[in-house]
PDB file of C-alpha atoms in Angstrom:
ATOM      1  CA  MET Z   1      -9.754  16.964 -17.983  1.00 49.00           C
ATOM      2  CA  LYS Z   2     -11.788  13.978 -16.924  1.00 48.00           C
ATOM      3  CA  LYS Z   3     -14.719  14.631 -14.626  1.00 45.00           C
ATOM      4  CA  ILE Z   4     -13.993  13.958 -10.978  1.00 53.00           C
ATOM      5  CA  ALA Z   5     -16.535  14.062  -8.179  1.00 52.00           C
ATOM      6  CA  SER Z   6     -15.735  14.226  -4.506  1.00 45.00           C
ATOM      7  CA  ILE Z   7     -17.645  13.157  -1.399  1.00 41.00           C
ATOM      8  CA  ILE Z   8     -16.683  15.020   1.784  1.00 37.00           C
ATOM      9  CA  LEU Z   9     -17.388  13.621   5.234  1.00 36.00           C
ATOM     10  CA  THR Z  10     -20.894  14.999   5.299  1.00 33.00           C
ATOM     11  CA  GLY Z  11     -21.629  12.820   2.307  1.00 39.00           C
ATOM     12  CA  VAL Z  12     -22.381  15.776   0.031  1.00 36.00           C
ATOM     13  CA  LEU Z  13     -21.573  15.083  -3.602  1.00 37.00           C
ATOM     14  CA  ILE Z  14     -19.530  17.786  -5.318  1.00 33.00           C
ATOM     15  CA  THR Z  15     -19.336  17.282  -9.043  1.00 37.00           C
ATOM     16  CA  GLY Z  16     -16.370  18.365 -11.122  1.00 40.00           C
ATOM     17  CA  ILE Z  17     -16.448  20.839 -13.957  1.00 32.00           C
ATOM     18  CA  LEU Z  18     -17.938  19.569 -17.189  1.00 34.00           C
ATOM     19  CA  THR Z  19     -15.948  20.879 -20.103  1.00 37.00           C
ATOM     20  CA  GLY Z  20     -17.688  21.389 -23.398  1.00 40.00           C
ATOM     21  CA  CYS Z  21     -21.057  20.012 -22.198  1.00 42.00           C
ATOM     22  CA  ASP Z  22     -24.472  21.443 -21.532  1.00 44.00           C
ATOM     23  CA  LEU Z  23     -27.644  19.964 -20.127  1.00 40.00           C
ATOM     24  CA  SER Z  24     -28.970  19.018 -23.526  1.00 37.00           C
ATOM     25  CA  SER Z  25     -25.928  16.866 -24.270  1.00 42.00           C
ATOM     26  CA  ALA Z  26     -25.518  15.307 -20.829  1.00 48.00           C
ATOM     27  CA  LYS Z  27     -25.742  11.554 -20.719  1.00 53.00           C
ATOM     28  CA  SER Z  28     -28.503   9.853 -18.773  1.00 54.00           C
ATOM     29  CA  ASP Z  29     -27.634   8.191 -15.460  1.00 61.00           C
ATOM     30  CA  ASP Z  30     -28.001   4.683 -16.869  1.00 68.00           C
ATOM     31  CA  GLN Z  31     -25.244   5.435 -19.403  1.00 84.00           C
ATOM     32  CA  ILE Z  32     -22.762   6.473 -16.711  1.00 96.00           C
ATOM     33  CA  LEU Z  33     -21.044   4.083 -14.312  1.00 98.00           C
ATOM     34  CA  LYS Z  34     -20.180   5.980 -11.131  1.00 99.00           C
ATOM     35  CA  VAL Z  35     -17.085   4.449  -9.544  1.00 99.00           C
ATOM     36  CA  ALA Z  36     -16.103   5.469  -6.003  1.00 99.00           C
ATOM     37  CA  ILE Z  37     -12.354   5.573  -5.347  1.00 98.00           C
ATOM     38  CA  ASP Z  38     -10.362   7.220  -2.560  1.00 95.00           C
ATOM     39  CA  LEU Z  39      -7.735   9.057  -4.603  1.00 96.00           C
ATOM     40  CA  LYS Z  40      -5.151   9.511  -1.864  1.00 92.00           C
ATOM     41  CA  TYR Z  41      -2.956   6.465  -2.343  1.00 89.00           C
ATOM     42  CA  PRO Z  42      -0.391   6.673  -5.155  1.00 91.00           C
ATOM     43  CA  PRO Z  43       0.621   4.775  -7.225  1.00 92.00           C
ATOM     44  CA  PHE Z  44      -2.689   2.916  -7.096  1.00 94.00           C
ATOM     45  CA  MET Z  45      -5.261   5.687  -6.585  1.00 95.00           C
ATOM     46  CA  TYR Z  46      -4.404   9.384  -6.855  1.00 96.00           C
ATOM     47  CA  VAL Z  47      -4.900  12.658  -8.728  1.00 97.00           C
ATOM     48  CA  ASP Z  48      -2.075  13.384 -11.168  1.00 97.00           C
ATOM     49  CA  ASP Z  49      -0.369  16.699 -11.927  1.00 96.00           C
ATOM     50  CA  LYS Z  50      -3.029  17.514 -14.518  1.00 96.00           C
ATOM     51  CA  GLY Z  51      -5.819  17.036 -11.987  1.00 97.00           C
ATOM     52  CA  ASP Z  52      -6.956  13.746 -13.514  1.00 97.00           C
ATOM     53  CA  PRO Z  53      -7.599  10.517 -11.602  1.00 98.00           C
ATOM     54  CA  ALA Z  54      -4.782   8.023 -12.107  1.00 98.00           C
ATOM     55  CA  GLY Z  55      -3.417   4.706 -10.876  1.00 98.00           C
ATOM     56  CA  LEU Z  56      -4.187   1.002 -11.029  1.00 98.00           C
ATOM     57  CA  GLU Z  57      -7.705   1.210  -9.605  1.00 98.00           C
ATOM     58  CA  VAL Z  58      -8.526   4.046 -11.977  1.00 99.00           C
ATOM     59  CA  ASP Z  59      -7.323   2.017 -14.958  1.00 99.00           C
ATOM     60  CA  LEU Z  60      -9.502  -0.861 -13.786  1.00 99.00           C
ATOM     61  CA  ALA Z  61     -12.507   1.445 -13.419  1.00 99.00           C
ATOM     62  CA  TYR Z  62     -12.244   2.754 -16.974  1.00 99.00           C
ATOM     63  CA  ALA Z  63     -11.645  -0.756 -18.304  1.00 99.00           C
ATOM     64  CA  LEU Z  64     -14.771  -1.986 -16.499  1.00 99.00           C
ATOM     65  CA  GLY Z  65     -16.769   0.820 -18.085  1.00 98.00           C
ATOM     66  CA  GLU Z  66     -15.458  -0.119 -21.507  1.00 98.00           C
ATOM     67  CA  TYR Z  67     -16.308  -3.769 -20.838  1.00 98.00           C
ATOM     68  CA  MET Z  68     -19.863  -2.781 -19.908  1.00 98.00           C
ATOM     69  CA  GLY Z  69     -20.252  -0.207 -22.670  1.00 97.00           C
ATOM     70  CA  GLN Z  70     -20.719   2.662 -20.216  1.00 97.00           C
ATOM     71  CA  GLU Z  71     -19.018   5.986 -19.652  1.00 98.00           C
ATOM     72  CA  VAL Z  72     -17.205   6.125 -16.312  1.00 98.00           C
ATOM     73  CA  GLU Z  73     -17.369   8.891 -13.738  1.00 98.00           C
ATOM     74  CA  ILE Z  74     -14.733   8.651 -11.010  1.00 99.00           C
ATOM     75  CA  VAL Z  75     -16.261   9.740  -7.699  1.00 98.00           C
ATOM     76  CA  ASN Z  76     -13.390  10.776  -5.421  1.00 98.00           C
ATOM     77  CA  THR Z  77     -14.574   9.502  -2.057  1.00 96.00           C
ATOM     78  CA  ASP Z  78     -12.969   9.359   1.371  1.00 93.00           C
ATOM     79  CA  PHE Z  79     -12.563   5.735   2.432  1.00 89.00           C
ATOM     80  CA  SER Z  80     -14.982   6.182   5.332  1.00 90.00           C
ATOM     81  CA  MET Z  81     -17.691   7.259   2.873  1.00 95.00           C
ATOM     82  CA  LEU Z  82     -17.252   4.544   0.227  1.00 96.00           C
ATOM     83  CA  ILE Z  83     -20.000   2.252   1.523  1.00 96.00           C
ATOM     84  CA  PRO Z  84     -22.393   5.146   2.318  1.00 97.00           C
ATOM     85  CA  SER Z  85     -21.925   6.367  -1.267  1.00 98.00           C
ATOM     86  CA  LEU Z  86     -23.343   3.057  -2.514  1.00 98.00           C
ATOM     87  CA  GLU Z  87     -26.251   3.254  -0.105  1.00 97.00           C
ATOM     88  CA  THR Z  88     -27.204   6.785  -1.192  1.00 97.00           C
ATOM     89  CA  GLY Z  89     -26.722   6.145  -4.901  1.00 97.00           C
ATOM     90  CA  GLU Z  90     -23.859   8.619  -5.229  1.00 98.00           C
ATOM     91  CA  SER Z  91     -21.818   5.741  -6.645  1.00 98.00           C
ATOM     92  CA  ASP Z  92     -22.645   2.439  -8.331  1.00 99.00           C
ATOM     93  CA  ILE Z  93     -19.522   0.484  -7.467  1.00 99.00           C
ATOM     94  CA  VAL Z  94     -16.459   0.807  -5.252  1.00 99.00           C
ATOM     95  CA  ILE Z  95     -13.016  -0.016  -6.679  1.00 99.00           C
ATOM     96  CA  SER Z  96     -10.679   1.195  -3.949  1.00 95.00           C
ATOM     97  CA  ASP Z  97      -8.605  -1.704  -2.558  1.00 93.00           C
ATOM     98  CA  MET Z  98     -11.427  -2.451  -0.110  1.00 92.00           C
ATOM     99  CA  THR Z  99     -10.718  -5.652   1.795  1.00 89.00           C
ATOM    100  CA  VAL Z 100     -13.477  -8.172   2.340  1.00 92.00           C
ATOM    101  CA  ASN Z 101     -14.548  -8.766   5.936  1.00 89.00           C
ATOM    102  CA  ASP Z 102     -17.648  -9.971   7.746  1.00 90.00           C
ATOM    103  CA  GLU Z 103     -18.686  -6.505   8.938  1.00 88.00           C
ATOM    104  CA  ARG Z 104     -18.619  -5.051   5.429  1.00 92.00           C
ATOM    105  CA  LYS Z 105     -20.435  -8.084   4.029  1.00 96.00           C
ATOM    106  CA  GLN Z 106     -23.440  -7.037   6.098  1.00 96.00           C
ATOM    107  CA  LYS Z 107     -23.633  -3.757   4.174  1.00 97.00           C
ATOM    108  CA  VAL Z 108     -22.482  -4.487   0.601  1.00 98.00           C
ATOM    109  CA  ASP Z 109     -22.067  -7.328  -1.877  1.00 99.00           C
ATOM    110  CA  PHE Z 110     -18.487  -8.137  -2.845  1.00 98.00           C
ATOM    111  CA  SER Z 111     -17.125  -9.381  -6.142  1.00 99.00           C
ATOM    112  CA  GLU Z 112     -14.421 -11.982  -6.561  1.00 98.00           C
ATOM    113  CA  GLY Z 113     -10.987 -10.806  -5.478  1.00 98.00           C
ATOM    114  CA  TYR Z 114      -8.888  -8.611  -7.754  1.00 98.00           C
ATOM    115  CA  ARG Z 115      -6.002  -7.814  -5.369  1.00 97.00           C
ATOM    116  CA  TYR Z 116      -4.435  -9.683  -2.479  1.00 96.00           C
ATOM    117  CA  GLY Z 117      -2.339  -8.787   0.535  1.00 91.00           C
ATOM    118  CA  ARG Z 118      -0.028 -11.112   2.397  1.00 91.00           C
ATOM    119  CA  THR Z 119       0.403 -11.167   6.145  1.00 94.00           C
ATOM    120  CA  LEU Z 120       4.040 -10.726   7.154  1.00 94.00           C
ATOM    121  CA  ALA Z 121       5.884 -10.133  10.405  1.00 97.00           C
ATOM    122  CA  LEU Z 122       8.586  -7.546  10.946  1.00 97.00           C
ATOM    123  CA  VAL Z 123      10.908  -9.203  13.475  1.00 98.00           C
ATOM    124  CA  ASN Z 124      13.702  -7.734  15.555  1.00 98.00           C
ATOM    125  CA  LYS Z 125      16.932  -9.078  14.028  1.00 98.00           C
ATOM    126  CA  GLU Z 126      18.493 -10.222  17.315  1.00 98.00           C
ATOM    127  CA  PHE Z 127      15.309 -12.077  18.308  1.00 98.00           C
ATOM    128  CA  TYR Z 128      15.140 -13.615  14.814  1.00 98.00           C
ATOM    129  CA  GLU Z 129      18.699 -14.930  14.953  1.00 98.00           C
ATOM    130  CA  ASN Z 130      18.620 -16.077  18.593  1.00 98.00           C
ATOM    131  CA  ASN Z 131      15.538 -18.215  17.888  1.00 98.00           C
ATOM    132  CA  ASN Z 132      16.726 -19.571  14.519  1.00 98.00           C
ATOM    133  CA  ILE Z 133      13.595 -18.230  12.845  1.00 98.00           C
ATOM    134  CA  SER Z 134      13.058 -19.012   9.178  1.00 97.00           C
ATOM    135  CA  ASP Z 135      10.085 -19.170   6.834  1.00 94.00           C
ATOM    136  CA  ASP Z 136      10.140 -22.954   7.309  1.00 96.00           C
ATOM    137  CA  MET Z 137       9.108 -22.480  10.939  1.00 98.00           C
ATOM    138  CA  SER Z 138       5.387 -23.133  11.404  1.00 98.00           C
ATOM    139  CA  VAL Z 139       3.241 -20.170  12.335  1.00 98.00           C
ATOM    140  CA  GLU Z 140       2.214 -21.964  15.536  1.00 98.00           C
ATOM    141  CA  ASP Z 141       5.847 -22.427  16.587  1.00 98.00           C
ATOM    142  CA  PHE Z 142       6.651 -18.838  15.663  1.00 98.00           C
ATOM    143  CA  PHE Z 143       3.981 -17.375  17.909  1.00 98.00           C
ATOM    144  CA  LYS Z 144       4.895 -19.786  20.744  1.00 98.00           C
ATOM    145  CA  LEU Z 145       8.504 -18.607  20.934  1.00 98.00           C
ATOM    146  CA  ASP Z 146       9.685 -17.762  24.442  1.00 98.00           C
ATOM    147  CA  GLY Z 147       9.915 -14.048  25.025  1.00 97.00           C
ATOM    148  CA  ILE Z 148       7.820 -13.005  22.040  1.00 98.00           C
ATOM    149  CA  LYS Z 149       6.549  -9.451  22.494  1.00 98.00           C
ATOM    150  CA  SER Z 150       4.132  -8.241  19.828  1.00 98.00           C
ATOM    151  CA  ILE Z 151       3.053  -4.686  19.094  1.00 98.00           C
ATOM    152  CA  GLY Z 152       0.397  -3.686  16.587  1.00 93.00           C
ATOM    153  CA  LEU Z 153      -1.875  -1.013  15.166  1.00 89.00           C
ATOM    154  CA  SER Z 154      -5.323  -1.040  16.772  1.00 87.00           C
ATOM    155  CA  GLY Z 155      -8.132  -2.439  14.629  1.00 79.00           C
ATOM    156  CA  THR Z 156      -5.842  -4.129  12.106  1.00 82.00           C
ATOM    157  CA  ILE Z 157      -4.336  -7.531  11.348  1.00 88.00           C
ATOM    158  CA  SER Z 158      -1.255  -6.522  13.328  1.00 90.00           C
ATOM    159  CA  VAL Z 159      -3.405  -7.081  16.418  1.00 92.00           C
ATOM    160  CA  SER Z 160      -5.940  -9.710  15.327  1.00 91.00           C
ATOM    161  CA  VAL Z 161      -3.491 -12.210  13.797  1.00 94.00           C
ATOM    162  CA  PRO Z 162      -1.149 -12.564  16.809  1.00 97.00           C
ATOM    163  CA  GLN Z 163      -4.188 -12.720  19.100  1.00 96.00           C
ATOM    164  CA  LYS Z 164      -5.571 -15.563  16.989  1.00 96.00           C
ATOM    165  CA  TYR Z 165      -2.451 -17.553  17.888  1.00 97.00           C
ATOM    166  CA  GLY Z 166      -2.698 -16.706  21.582  1.00 98.00           C
ATOM    167  CA  VAL Z 167      -0.226 -13.811  21.750  1.00 98.00           C
ATOM    168  CA  ASP Z 168      -0.967 -10.672  23.754  1.00 98.00           C
ATOM    169  CA  VAL Z 169      -0.475  -7.509  21.707  1.00 98.00           C
ATOM    170  CA  THR Z 170       0.337  -3.995  22.853  1.00 98.00           C
ATOM    171  CA  GLU Z 171      -1.925  -1.777  20.758  1.00 95.00           C
ATOM    172  CA  ILE Z 172      -0.798   1.530  19.279  1.00 93.00           C
ATOM    173  CA  THR Z 173      -2.358   4.181  17.038  1.00 89.00           C
ATOM    174  CA  GLU Z 174       0.685   5.085  14.903  1.00 87.00           C
ATOM    175  CA  ILE Z 175       2.474   2.384  12.914  1.00 87.00           C
ATOM    176  CA  ALA Z 176       5.731   4.380  12.880  1.00 90.00           C
ATOM    177  CA  SER Z 177       6.071   4.018  16.639  1.00 94.00           C
ATOM    178  CA  GLY Z 178       5.589   0.251  16.331  1.00 95.00           C
ATOM    179  CA  ILE Z 179       8.397   0.002  13.791  1.00 95.00           C
ATOM    180  CA  MET Z 180      10.646   2.008  16.102  1.00 97.00           C
ATOM    181  CA  GLU Z 181       9.845  -0.297  19.025  1.00 98.00           C
ATOM    182  CA  VAL Z 182      10.810  -3.371  16.984  1.00 98.00           C
ATOM    183  CA  THR Z 183      14.025  -1.857  15.645  1.00 98.00           C
ATOM    184  CA  SER Z 184      15.047  -0.852  19.178  1.00 97.00           C
ATOM    185  CA  GLY Z 185      14.277  -4.294  20.598  1.00 97.00           C
ATOM    186  CA  ASN Z 186      11.650  -3.127  23.090  1.00 98.00           C
ATOM    187  CA  TYR Z 187       9.271  -5.355  21.113  1.00 98.00           C
ATOM    188  CA  ASN Z 188      10.275  -8.101  18.718  1.00 97.00           C
ATOM    189  CA  VAL Z 189       7.281  -8.650  16.410  1.00 98.00           C
ATOM    190  CA  LEU Z 190       5.047  -6.352  14.369  1.00 97.00           C
ATOM    191  CA  VAL Z 191       2.595  -8.118  12.048  1.00 96.00           C
ATOM    192  CA  GLY Z 192       1.464  -6.267   8.942  1.00 91.00           C
ATOM    193  CA  ALA Z 193       0.661  -6.421   5.248  1.00 86.00           C
ATOM    194  CA  ASN Z 194       2.765  -6.083   2.081  1.00 86.00           C
ATOM    195  CA  THR Z 195       4.214  -2.778   3.294  1.00 82.00           C
ATOM    196  CA  VAL Z 196       6.228  -4.694   5.919  1.00 89.00           C
ATOM    197  CA  ILE Z 197       8.642  -5.374   3.052  1.00 88.00           C
ATOM    198  CA  GLY Z 198       9.374  -1.664   2.823  1.00 87.00           C
ATOM    199  CA  ASP Z 199       9.650  -1.317   6.599  1.00 90.00           C
ATOM    200  CA  HIS Z 200      12.330  -4.020   6.603  1.00 92.00           C
ATOM    201  CA  ALA Z 201      14.149  -2.474   3.644  1.00 89.00           C
ATOM    202  CA  ALA Z 202      14.442   0.770   5.606  1.00 90.00           C
ATOM    203  CA  ASN Z 203      15.763  -1.077   8.684  1.00 94.00           C
ATOM    204  CA  LYS Z 204      17.849  -3.983   7.390  1.00 94.00           C
ATOM    205  CA  GLU Z 205      20.419  -3.662  10.161  1.00 96.00           C
ATOM    206  CA  THR Z 206      17.859  -4.278  12.903  1.00 98.00           C
ATOM    207  CA  THR Z 207      15.004  -6.324  11.393  1.00 97.00           C
ATOM    208  CA  GLU Z 208      14.121  -9.442   9.420  1.00 97.00           C
ATOM    209  CA  ILE Z 209      10.877 -10.645   7.805  1.00 96.00           C
ATOM    210  CA  TYR Z 210       8.973 -13.799   8.714  1.00 97.00           C
ATOM    211  CA  SER Z 211       6.589 -14.787   5.908  1.00 93.00           C
ATOM    212  CA  GLY Z 212       5.265 -18.095   7.218  1.00 94.00           C
ATOM    213  CA  ILE Z 213       1.894 -16.666   8.280  1.00 96.00           C
ATOM    214  CA  PRO Z 214      -0.780 -18.285   6.067  1.00 93.00           C
ATOM    215  CA  GLU Z 215      -3.467 -15.620   6.470  1.00 90.00           C
ATOM    216  CA  TYR Z 216      -3.990 -13.272   3.553  1.00 92.00           C
ATOM    217  CA  PHE Z 217      -6.648 -10.714   2.761  1.00 91.00           C
ATOM    218  CA  THR Z 218      -8.677 -10.125  -0.371  1.00 95.00           C
ATOM    219  CA  SER Z 219      -9.600  -6.822  -1.990  1.00 95.00           C
ATOM    220  CA  ALA Z 220     -12.760  -6.820  -4.103  1.00 98.00           C
ATOM    221  CA  PHE Z 221     -15.189  -4.527  -5.877  1.00 99.00           C
ATOM    222  CA  ALA Z 222     -18.242  -3.604  -3.789  1.00 99.00           C
ATOM    223  CA  VAL Z 223     -21.798  -2.908  -4.946  1.00 99.00           C
ATOM    224  CA  LYS Z 224     -25.015  -2.049  -3.176  1.00 98.00           C
ATOM    225  CA  LYS Z 225     -26.722  -5.015  -1.532  1.00 98.00           C
ATOM    226  CA  GLY Z 226     -28.912  -6.817  -4.049  1.00 98.00           C
ATOM    227  CA  ASN Z 227     -27.383  -5.309  -7.198  1.00 98.00           C
ATOM    228  CA  THR Z 228     -26.840  -8.747  -8.710  1.00 98.00           C
ATOM    229  CA  GLU Z 229     -26.718  -7.541 -12.306  1.00 98.00           C
ATOM    230  CA  LEU Z 230     -23.752  -5.241 -11.719  1.00 98.00           C
ATOM    231  CA  LEU Z 231     -22.077  -7.815  -9.479  1.00 99.00           C
ATOM    232  CA  GLU Z 232     -22.260 -10.454 -12.208  1.00 99.00           C
ATOM    233  CA  LYS Z 233     -20.763  -8.051 -14.750  1.00 99.00           C
ATOM    234  CA  ALA Z 234     -17.994  -7.147 -12.305  1.00 99.00           C
ATOM    235  CA  ASN Z 235     -17.129 -10.802 -11.746  1.00 99.00           C
ATOM    236  CA  GLU Z 236     -17.085 -11.477 -15.480  1.00 99.00           C
ATOM    237  CA  PHE Z 237     -14.733  -8.523 -15.932  1.00 99.00           C
ATOM    238  CA  ILE Z 238     -12.421  -9.610 -13.115  1.00 99.00           C
ATOM    239  CA  ALA Z 239     -12.103 -13.053 -14.694  1.00 99.00           C
ATOM    240  CA  THR Z 240     -10.817 -11.439 -17.900  1.00 99.00           C
ATOM    241  CA  LEU Z 241      -8.065  -9.646 -15.970  1.00 98.00           C
ATOM    242  CA  TYR Z 242      -6.296 -12.942 -15.328  1.00 98.00           C
ATOM    243  CA  GLU Z 243      -6.578 -14.352 -18.834  1.00 98.00           C
ATOM    244  CA  LYS Z 244      -3.482 -14.748 -20.978  1.00 97.00           C
ATOM    245  CA  GLY Z 245      -3.009 -11.371 -22.626  1.00 97.00           C
ATOM    246  CA  GLY Z 246      -5.561  -9.883 -20.217  1.00 98.00           C
ATOM    247  CA  LEU Z 247      -5.437  -6.437 -18.678  1.00 98.00           C
ATOM    248  CA  TYR Z 248      -3.136  -7.388 -15.805  1.00 98.00           C
ATOM    249  CA  GLU Z 249      -0.603  -8.738 -18.264  1.00 98.00           C
ATOM    250  CA  GLN Z 250      -0.941  -5.546 -20.304  1.00 98.00           C
ATOM    251  CA  LEU Z 251      -0.530  -3.306 -17.256  1.00 98.00           C
ATOM    252  CA  ALA Z 252       2.533  -5.119 -15.898  1.00 98.00           C
ATOM    253  CA  SER Z 253       5.006  -2.934 -17.788  1.00 96.00           C
ATOM    254  CA  LYS Z 254       3.254   0.179 -16.481  1.00 97.00           C
ATOM    255  CA  TYR Z 255       3.128  -0.817 -12.813  1.00 98.00           C
ATOM    256  CA  ASN Z 256       5.947  -3.310 -12.141  1.00 97.00           C
ATOM    257  CA  ASP Z 257       8.471  -0.606 -11.277  1.00 96.00           C
ATOM    258  CA  GLU Z 258       5.942   1.399  -9.259  1.00 95.00           C
ATOM    259  CA  VAL Z 259       4.933  -1.628  -7.184  1.00 94.00           C
ATOM    260  CA  GLY Z 260       8.591  -2.524  -6.620  1.00 92.00           C
ATOM    261  CA  GLU Z 261       9.344   1.031  -5.516  1.00 92.00           C
ATOM    262  CA  PHE Z 262       6.280   1.115  -3.252  1.00 88.00           C
ATOM    263  CA  LEU Z 263       7.312  -2.144  -1.558  1.00 87.00           C
ATOM    264  CA  LYS Z 264      11.014  -1.159  -1.675  1.00 83.00           C
ATOM    265  CA  ASP Z 265      11.848  -4.412  -3.448  1.00 88.00           C
ATOM    266  CA  LYS Z 266      12.545  -4.139  -7.166  1.00 90.00           C
ATOM    267  CA  SER Z 267      12.098  -7.888  -7.635  1.00 93.00           C
ATOM    268  CA  LEU Z 268       8.372  -7.529  -6.898  1.00 93.00           C
ATOM    269  CA  GLY Z 269       5.900  -6.282  -9.479  1.00 96.00           C
ATOM    270  CA  LEU Z 270       2.198  -6.115 -10.248  1.00 97.00           C
ATOM    271  CA  GLU Z 271       1.895  -9.895 -10.157  1.00 97.00           C
ATOM    272  CA  TYR Z 272       2.781  -9.870  -6.448  1.00 94.00           C
ATOM    273  CA  ILE Z 273      -0.282  -7.853  -5.440  1.00 96.00           C
ATOM    274  CA  VAL Z 274      -2.881  -9.220  -7.879  1.00 97.00           C
ATOM    275  CA  ASN Z 275      -2.259 -12.965  -7.609  1.00 96.00           C
ATOM    276  CA  LYS Z 276      -3.704 -14.955  -4.720  1.00 94.00           C
ATOM    277  CA  PRO Z 277      -0.964 -16.156  -2.332  1.00 89.00           C
ATOM    278  CA  GLU Z 278      -0.361 -19.904  -2.527  1.00 78.00           C
TER     279      GLU Z 278
END
């Protein structure tokens, strides 16, 4: 079993069991790349039935270690503790679908993007049809529609994006209630990320998707502020992912079906989440 470490909310590092090792054979810290990942999000980051870390981010972590010639230790870390783990030295790098934003940039250095999320709107079907909405409609015209009522999850793009275009948003704390409000017609717009595709698939009778919103968000590796050497290596590695015959191309057969199932659209695969939206 691979070694897994876990950081609980107090920030205490709990190391996994080392099988077949003793202190005399342990590798020095500079030979081990400690990668913080929140292993609660299958199929991208999770612990499999054998107790081993698994998923896309885990595959990337081990591939980065191989690229750098270092052994990898996966540090299972709650999302809220990912950045603190860099600051305390409990991890060297975060590979956990962390999106880049200005607040986080104050605390860590980000690599180039390795995953991307689109901004989509779940729209009440009656409102969609009555206003002749299509993806050809400009985002400005969409958010200026008479009678638009937007609902969104506090602290997320489902609030900030409509507000950017001058729309008042009713804020909620549970996304499920927002979906229910749109399907019932009490509200007619819920902005979200790639998972909106699945929300629509589960409610095709009452919803449509508007995908004309240009905003997208970037997920990147994160390192401690000033760790330029590791950041440069990470960027070099990420560039290789997109090369012909690179790791993303190799992993497509492994993850295409899982991504399609996750998004509830079998026509979508790994390429959809790793390529920058045009």
